[in-house]
Short mmCIF file of C-alpha atoms and ligand atoms in Angstrom, two decimals:
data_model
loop_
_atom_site.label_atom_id
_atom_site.label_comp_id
_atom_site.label_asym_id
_atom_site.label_seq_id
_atom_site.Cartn_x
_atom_site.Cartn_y
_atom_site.Cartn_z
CA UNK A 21 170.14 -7.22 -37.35
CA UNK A 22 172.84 -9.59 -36.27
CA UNK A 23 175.42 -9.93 -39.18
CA UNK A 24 177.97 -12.04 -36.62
CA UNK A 25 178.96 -15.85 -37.33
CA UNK A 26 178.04 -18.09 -34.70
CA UNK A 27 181.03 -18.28 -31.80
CA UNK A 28 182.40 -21.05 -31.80
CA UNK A 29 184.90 -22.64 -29.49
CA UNK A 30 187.29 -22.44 -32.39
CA UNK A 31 186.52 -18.64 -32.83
CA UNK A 32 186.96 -18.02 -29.13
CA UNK A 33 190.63 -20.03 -29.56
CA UNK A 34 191.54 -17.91 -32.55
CA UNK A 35 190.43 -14.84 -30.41
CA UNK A 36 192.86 -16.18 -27.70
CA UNK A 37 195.73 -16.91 -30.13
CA UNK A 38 195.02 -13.12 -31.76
CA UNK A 39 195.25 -11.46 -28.26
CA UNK A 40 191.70 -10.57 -28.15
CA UNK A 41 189.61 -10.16 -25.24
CA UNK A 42 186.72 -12.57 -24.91
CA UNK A 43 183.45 -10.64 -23.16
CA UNK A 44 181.48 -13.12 -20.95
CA UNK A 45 178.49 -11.93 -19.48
CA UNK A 46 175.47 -14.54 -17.19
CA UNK A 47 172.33 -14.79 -18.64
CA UNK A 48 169.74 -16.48 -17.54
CA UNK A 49 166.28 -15.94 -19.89
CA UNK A 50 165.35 -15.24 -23.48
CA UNK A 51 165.03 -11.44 -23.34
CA UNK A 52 168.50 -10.95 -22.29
CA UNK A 53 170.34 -13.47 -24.23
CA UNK A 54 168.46 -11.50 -27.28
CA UNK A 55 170.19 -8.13 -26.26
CA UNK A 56 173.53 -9.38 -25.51
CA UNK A 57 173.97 -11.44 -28.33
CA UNK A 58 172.85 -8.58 -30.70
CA UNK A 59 175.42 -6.18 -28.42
CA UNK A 60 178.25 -8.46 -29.47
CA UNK A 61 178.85 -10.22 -26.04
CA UNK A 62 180.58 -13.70 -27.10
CA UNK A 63 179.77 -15.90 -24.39
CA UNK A 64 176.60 -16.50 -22.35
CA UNK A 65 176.99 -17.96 -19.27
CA UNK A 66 174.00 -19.53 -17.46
CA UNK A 67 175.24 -19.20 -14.14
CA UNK A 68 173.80 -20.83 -11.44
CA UNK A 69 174.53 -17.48 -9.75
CA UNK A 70 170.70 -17.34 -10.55
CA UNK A 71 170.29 -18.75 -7.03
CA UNK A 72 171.29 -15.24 -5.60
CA UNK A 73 170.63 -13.06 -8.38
CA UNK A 74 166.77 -14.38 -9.22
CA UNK A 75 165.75 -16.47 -6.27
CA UNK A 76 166.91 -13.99 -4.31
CA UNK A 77 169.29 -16.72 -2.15
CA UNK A 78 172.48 -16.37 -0.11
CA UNK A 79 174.34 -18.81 -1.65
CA UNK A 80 174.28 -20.65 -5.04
CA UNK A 81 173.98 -23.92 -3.11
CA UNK A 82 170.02 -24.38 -3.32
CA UNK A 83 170.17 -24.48 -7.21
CA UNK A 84 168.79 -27.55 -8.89
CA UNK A 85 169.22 -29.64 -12.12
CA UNK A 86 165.75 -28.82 -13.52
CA UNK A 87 166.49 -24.71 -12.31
CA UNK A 88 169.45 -25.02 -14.52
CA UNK A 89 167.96 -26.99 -17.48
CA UNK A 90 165.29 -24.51 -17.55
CA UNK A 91 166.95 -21.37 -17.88
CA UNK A 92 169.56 -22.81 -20.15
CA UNK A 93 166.64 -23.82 -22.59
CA UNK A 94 165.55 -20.11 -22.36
CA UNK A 95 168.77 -18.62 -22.94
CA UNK A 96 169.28 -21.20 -25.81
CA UNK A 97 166.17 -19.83 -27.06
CA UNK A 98 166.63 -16.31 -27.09
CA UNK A 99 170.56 -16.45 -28.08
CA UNK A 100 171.52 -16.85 -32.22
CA UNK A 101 175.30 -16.45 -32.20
CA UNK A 102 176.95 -16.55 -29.02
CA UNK A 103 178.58 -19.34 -26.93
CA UNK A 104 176.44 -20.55 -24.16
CA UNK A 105 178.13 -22.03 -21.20
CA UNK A 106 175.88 -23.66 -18.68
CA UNK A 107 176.89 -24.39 -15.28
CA UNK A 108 177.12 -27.57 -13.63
CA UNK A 109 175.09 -26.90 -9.86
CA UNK A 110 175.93 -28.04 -6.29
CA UNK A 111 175.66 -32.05 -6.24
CA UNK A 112 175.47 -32.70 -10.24
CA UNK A 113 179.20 -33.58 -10.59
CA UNK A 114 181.06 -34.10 -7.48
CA UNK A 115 179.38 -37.45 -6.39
CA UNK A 116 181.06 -39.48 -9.89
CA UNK A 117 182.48 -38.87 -13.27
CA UNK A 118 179.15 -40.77 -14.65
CA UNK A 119 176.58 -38.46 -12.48
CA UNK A 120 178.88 -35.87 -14.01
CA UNK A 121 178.15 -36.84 -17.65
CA UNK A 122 174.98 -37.76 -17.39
CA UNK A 123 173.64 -34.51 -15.79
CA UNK A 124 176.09 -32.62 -18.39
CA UNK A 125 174.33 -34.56 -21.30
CA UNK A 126 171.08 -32.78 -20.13
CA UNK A 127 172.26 -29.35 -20.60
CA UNK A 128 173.76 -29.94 -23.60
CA UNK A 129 170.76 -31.18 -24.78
CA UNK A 130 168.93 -28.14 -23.73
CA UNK A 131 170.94 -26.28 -25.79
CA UNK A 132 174.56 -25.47 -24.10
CA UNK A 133 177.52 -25.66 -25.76
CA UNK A 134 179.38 -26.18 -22.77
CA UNK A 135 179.36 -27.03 -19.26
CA UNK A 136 181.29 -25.44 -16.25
CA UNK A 137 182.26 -26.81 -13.01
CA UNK A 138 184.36 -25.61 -10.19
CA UNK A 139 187.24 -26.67 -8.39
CA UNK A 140 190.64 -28.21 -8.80
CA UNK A 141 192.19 -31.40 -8.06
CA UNK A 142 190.17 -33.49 -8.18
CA UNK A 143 187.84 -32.57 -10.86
CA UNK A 144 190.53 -33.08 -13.28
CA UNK A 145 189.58 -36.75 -14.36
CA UNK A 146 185.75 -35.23 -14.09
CA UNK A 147 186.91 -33.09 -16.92
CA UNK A 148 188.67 -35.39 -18.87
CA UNK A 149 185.96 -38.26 -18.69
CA UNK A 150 183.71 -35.62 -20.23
CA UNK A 151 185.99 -34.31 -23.01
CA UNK A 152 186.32 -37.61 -24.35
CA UNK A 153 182.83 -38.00 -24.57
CA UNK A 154 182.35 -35.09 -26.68
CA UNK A 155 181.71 -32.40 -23.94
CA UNK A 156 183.73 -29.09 -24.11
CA UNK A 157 184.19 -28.01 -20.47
CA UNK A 158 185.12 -24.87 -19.05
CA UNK A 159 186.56 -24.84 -15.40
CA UNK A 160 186.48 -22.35 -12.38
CA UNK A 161 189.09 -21.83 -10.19
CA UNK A 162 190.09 -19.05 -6.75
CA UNK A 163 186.92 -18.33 -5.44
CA UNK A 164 184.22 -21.01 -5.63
CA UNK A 165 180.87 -20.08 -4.66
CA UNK A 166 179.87 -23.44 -4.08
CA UNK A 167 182.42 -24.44 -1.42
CA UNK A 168 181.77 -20.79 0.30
CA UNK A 169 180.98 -22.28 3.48
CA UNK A 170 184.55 -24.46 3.30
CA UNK A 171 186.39 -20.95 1.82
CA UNK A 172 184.63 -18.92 4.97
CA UNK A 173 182.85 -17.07 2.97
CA UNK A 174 183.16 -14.56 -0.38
CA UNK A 175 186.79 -13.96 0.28
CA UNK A 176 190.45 -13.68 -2.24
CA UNK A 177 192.10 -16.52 -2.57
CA UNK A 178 195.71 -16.78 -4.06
CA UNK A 179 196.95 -14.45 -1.85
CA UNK A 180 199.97 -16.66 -0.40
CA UNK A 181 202.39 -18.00 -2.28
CA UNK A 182 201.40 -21.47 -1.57
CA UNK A 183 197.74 -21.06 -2.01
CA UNK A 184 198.91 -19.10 -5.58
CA UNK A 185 201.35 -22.19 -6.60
CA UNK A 186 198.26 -24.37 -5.91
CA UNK A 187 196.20 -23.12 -8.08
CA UNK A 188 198.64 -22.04 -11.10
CA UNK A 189 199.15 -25.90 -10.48
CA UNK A 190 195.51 -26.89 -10.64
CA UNK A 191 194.85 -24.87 -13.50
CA UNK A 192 197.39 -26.50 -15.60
CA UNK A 193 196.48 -29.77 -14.67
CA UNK A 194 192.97 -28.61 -15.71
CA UNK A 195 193.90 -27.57 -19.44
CA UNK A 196 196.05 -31.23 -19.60
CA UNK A 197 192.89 -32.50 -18.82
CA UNK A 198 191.07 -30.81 -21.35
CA UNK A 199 189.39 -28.10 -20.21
CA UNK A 200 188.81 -25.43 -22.98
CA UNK A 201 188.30 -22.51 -20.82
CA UNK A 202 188.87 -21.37 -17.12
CA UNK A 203 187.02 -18.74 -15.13
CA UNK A 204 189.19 -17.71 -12.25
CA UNK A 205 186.99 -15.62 -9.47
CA UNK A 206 188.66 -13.35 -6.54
CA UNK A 207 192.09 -13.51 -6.57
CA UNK A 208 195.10 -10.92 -7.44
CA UNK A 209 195.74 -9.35 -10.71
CA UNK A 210 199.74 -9.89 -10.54
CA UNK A 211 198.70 -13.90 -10.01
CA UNK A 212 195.97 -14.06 -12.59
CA UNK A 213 197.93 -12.45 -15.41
CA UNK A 214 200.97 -14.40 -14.95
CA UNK A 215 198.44 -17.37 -15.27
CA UNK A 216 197.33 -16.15 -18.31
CA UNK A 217 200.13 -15.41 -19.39
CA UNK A 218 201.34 -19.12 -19.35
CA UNK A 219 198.07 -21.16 -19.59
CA UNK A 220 197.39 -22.61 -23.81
CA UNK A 221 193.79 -21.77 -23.08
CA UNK A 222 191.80 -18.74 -22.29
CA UNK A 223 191.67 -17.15 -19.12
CA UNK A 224 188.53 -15.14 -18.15
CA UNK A 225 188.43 -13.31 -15.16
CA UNK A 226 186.35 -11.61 -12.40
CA UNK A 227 187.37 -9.83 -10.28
CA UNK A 228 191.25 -10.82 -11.31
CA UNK A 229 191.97 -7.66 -12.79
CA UNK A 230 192.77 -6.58 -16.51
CA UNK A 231 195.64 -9.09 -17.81
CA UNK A 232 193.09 -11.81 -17.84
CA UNK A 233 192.43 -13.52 -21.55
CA UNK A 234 188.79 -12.16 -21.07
CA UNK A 235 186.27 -10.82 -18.58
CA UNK A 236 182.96 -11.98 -17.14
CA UNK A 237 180.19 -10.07 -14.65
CA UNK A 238 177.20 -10.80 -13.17
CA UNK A 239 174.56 -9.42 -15.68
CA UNK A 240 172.25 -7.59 -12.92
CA UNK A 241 175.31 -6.41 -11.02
CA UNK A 242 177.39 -4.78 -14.68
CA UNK A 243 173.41 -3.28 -14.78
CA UNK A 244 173.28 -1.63 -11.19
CA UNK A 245 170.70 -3.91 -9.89
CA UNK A 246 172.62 -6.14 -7.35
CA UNK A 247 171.18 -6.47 -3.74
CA UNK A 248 173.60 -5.07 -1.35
CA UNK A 249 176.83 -3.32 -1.83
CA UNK A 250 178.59 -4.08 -5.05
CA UNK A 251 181.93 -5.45 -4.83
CA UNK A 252 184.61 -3.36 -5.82
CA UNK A 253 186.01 -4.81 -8.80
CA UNK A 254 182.00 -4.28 -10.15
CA UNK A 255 181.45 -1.29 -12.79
CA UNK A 256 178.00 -0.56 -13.22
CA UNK A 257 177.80 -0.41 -16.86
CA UNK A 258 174.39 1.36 -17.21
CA UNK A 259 175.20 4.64 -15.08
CA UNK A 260 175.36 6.86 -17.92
CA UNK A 261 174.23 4.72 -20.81
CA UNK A 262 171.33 5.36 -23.02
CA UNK A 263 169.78 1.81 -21.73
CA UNK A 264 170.56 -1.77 -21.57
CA UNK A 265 171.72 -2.09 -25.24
CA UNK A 266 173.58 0.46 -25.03
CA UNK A 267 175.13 -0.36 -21.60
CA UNK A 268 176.11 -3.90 -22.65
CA UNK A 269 177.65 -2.72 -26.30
CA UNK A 270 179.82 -0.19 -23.45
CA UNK A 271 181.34 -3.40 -21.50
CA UNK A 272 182.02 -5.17 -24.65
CA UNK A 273 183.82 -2.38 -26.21
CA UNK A 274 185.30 -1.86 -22.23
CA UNK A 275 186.37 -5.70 -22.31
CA UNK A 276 187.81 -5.47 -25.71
CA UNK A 277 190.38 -2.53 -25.20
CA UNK A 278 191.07 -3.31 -21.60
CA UNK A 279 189.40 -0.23 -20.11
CA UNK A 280 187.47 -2.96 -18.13
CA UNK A 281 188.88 -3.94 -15.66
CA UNK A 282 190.53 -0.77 -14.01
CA UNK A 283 193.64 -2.94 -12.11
CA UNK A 284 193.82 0.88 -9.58
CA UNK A 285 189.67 -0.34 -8.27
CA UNK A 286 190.17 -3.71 -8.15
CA UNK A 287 191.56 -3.32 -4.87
CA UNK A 288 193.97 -6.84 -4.80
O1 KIV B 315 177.44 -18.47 -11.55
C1 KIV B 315 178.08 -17.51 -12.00
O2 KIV B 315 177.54 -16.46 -12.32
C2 KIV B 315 179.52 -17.63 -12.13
C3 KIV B 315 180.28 -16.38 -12.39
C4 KIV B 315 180.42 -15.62 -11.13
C5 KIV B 315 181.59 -16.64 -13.03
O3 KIV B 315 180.06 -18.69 -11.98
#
């Protein structure tokens, strides 16, 4: 039984303002959302990582409107108290603001409670065009897997110091526009916890080591079943655990006292 009050995006600001660690996890169908809402996780994030992880794609590129409408309704479905982020796919946002809001609109209406989109720059008046029409929007910054072809593939980013002023710049433009939340993927722990550190909104990380406001992982990879080699800043949740529940209540409790991320593995 699931005692917990919805999350909202209050909640996850009070949790920010209180010092606590947000746990993020993807999620893509009913069953799951069921399990890690009931295991605590706060946010759901319907990531259009479900190109790789369940069509079995290299790249999220391929991923559609209706792929992403449909698994968000499923998640929506299966989830009672959690924050559900959906993501915004390849071609639904970069074209105009208005494309942006109107494909937006559709997953809200299939049950997210936010939208993310990534990139800097110029998504900044995206953002704001869709915050003022009543959409909270969570942005994604360092390593975008929809520009992987333009990045040269899954690499850290930040590394520089220019490259790390751009997007400690970008990021704050970002919140000014009124982004709620920012994911930043890749890059090194020194530069993503001094953006934490400074940013008035949430910071979740992957692979951006422990100082980060919160933590997200691919759901199959934090359960051992990627394809491939995992990366290195991966922990597979599961060796060890009694079973799924069990595994997912581990990286909450993990996320929450900072024994997730381990800064000495994350290798940058
Ligand atoms: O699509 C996704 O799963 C994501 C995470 C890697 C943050 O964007």
């Amino acid at each position: 039984m699931n005692s917990r009050k919805p999350v909202t995006l209050h909640r996850l600001r009070e949790m920010h303002a209180a010092g606590e660690k947000i746990a993020m996890l993807t999620c893509y169908d009913a069953a799951f959302a069921r399990v890690l809402d009931r295991a605590g996780v706060d946010a759901l994030l319907v990531g259009d990582s479900l190109g790789m992880v369940l069509q079995g794609r290299d790249t999220t590129l391929a991923v559609s409107m209706d792929d992403m409408a449909y698994h968000t309704r499923c998640v929506a479905r299966g989830n009672r108290t959690a924050w559900v982020i959906a993501d915004m796919p390849f071609g639904s946002y970069q074209e105009s603001a208005e494309l942006a809001w109107r494909n937006a609109a559709r997953l809200m209406q299939e049950g997210a409670h936010m939208v993310k989109l990534e990139g800097g720059g110029w998504t900044a008046p995206v953002v704001r065009f869709l915050v003022e029409r009543g959409i909270p929007v969570c942005a994604h910054l360092g390593f975008t897997p929809q520009s992987v072809h333009r990045l040269g593939g899954y690499r850290v980013q930040g590394r520089d110091a220019a490259q790390s002023e751009l997007l400690n710049s970008q990021a704050h433009e970002l919140a000014d526009a009124g982004a709620a939340l920012l994911v930043i993927e890749m890059v090194p722990s020194t530069m993503a916890s001094a953006l934490a550190d400074t940013l008035p909104i949430p910071v979740i990380g992957i692979g951006a080591g422990s100082g980060c406001g919160g933590q997200v992982l691919v759901l199959h990879d934090m359960l051992g079943l990627s394809s491939g080699q995992p990366l290195k800043f991966v922990r597979d949740f599961l060796n060890g655990a009694a079973g799924i529940d069990a595994a997912v209540r581990r990286y909450v409790t993990d996320v929450k006292s900072t024994a997730f991320p381990d800064n000495a593995v994350h290798g940058f």
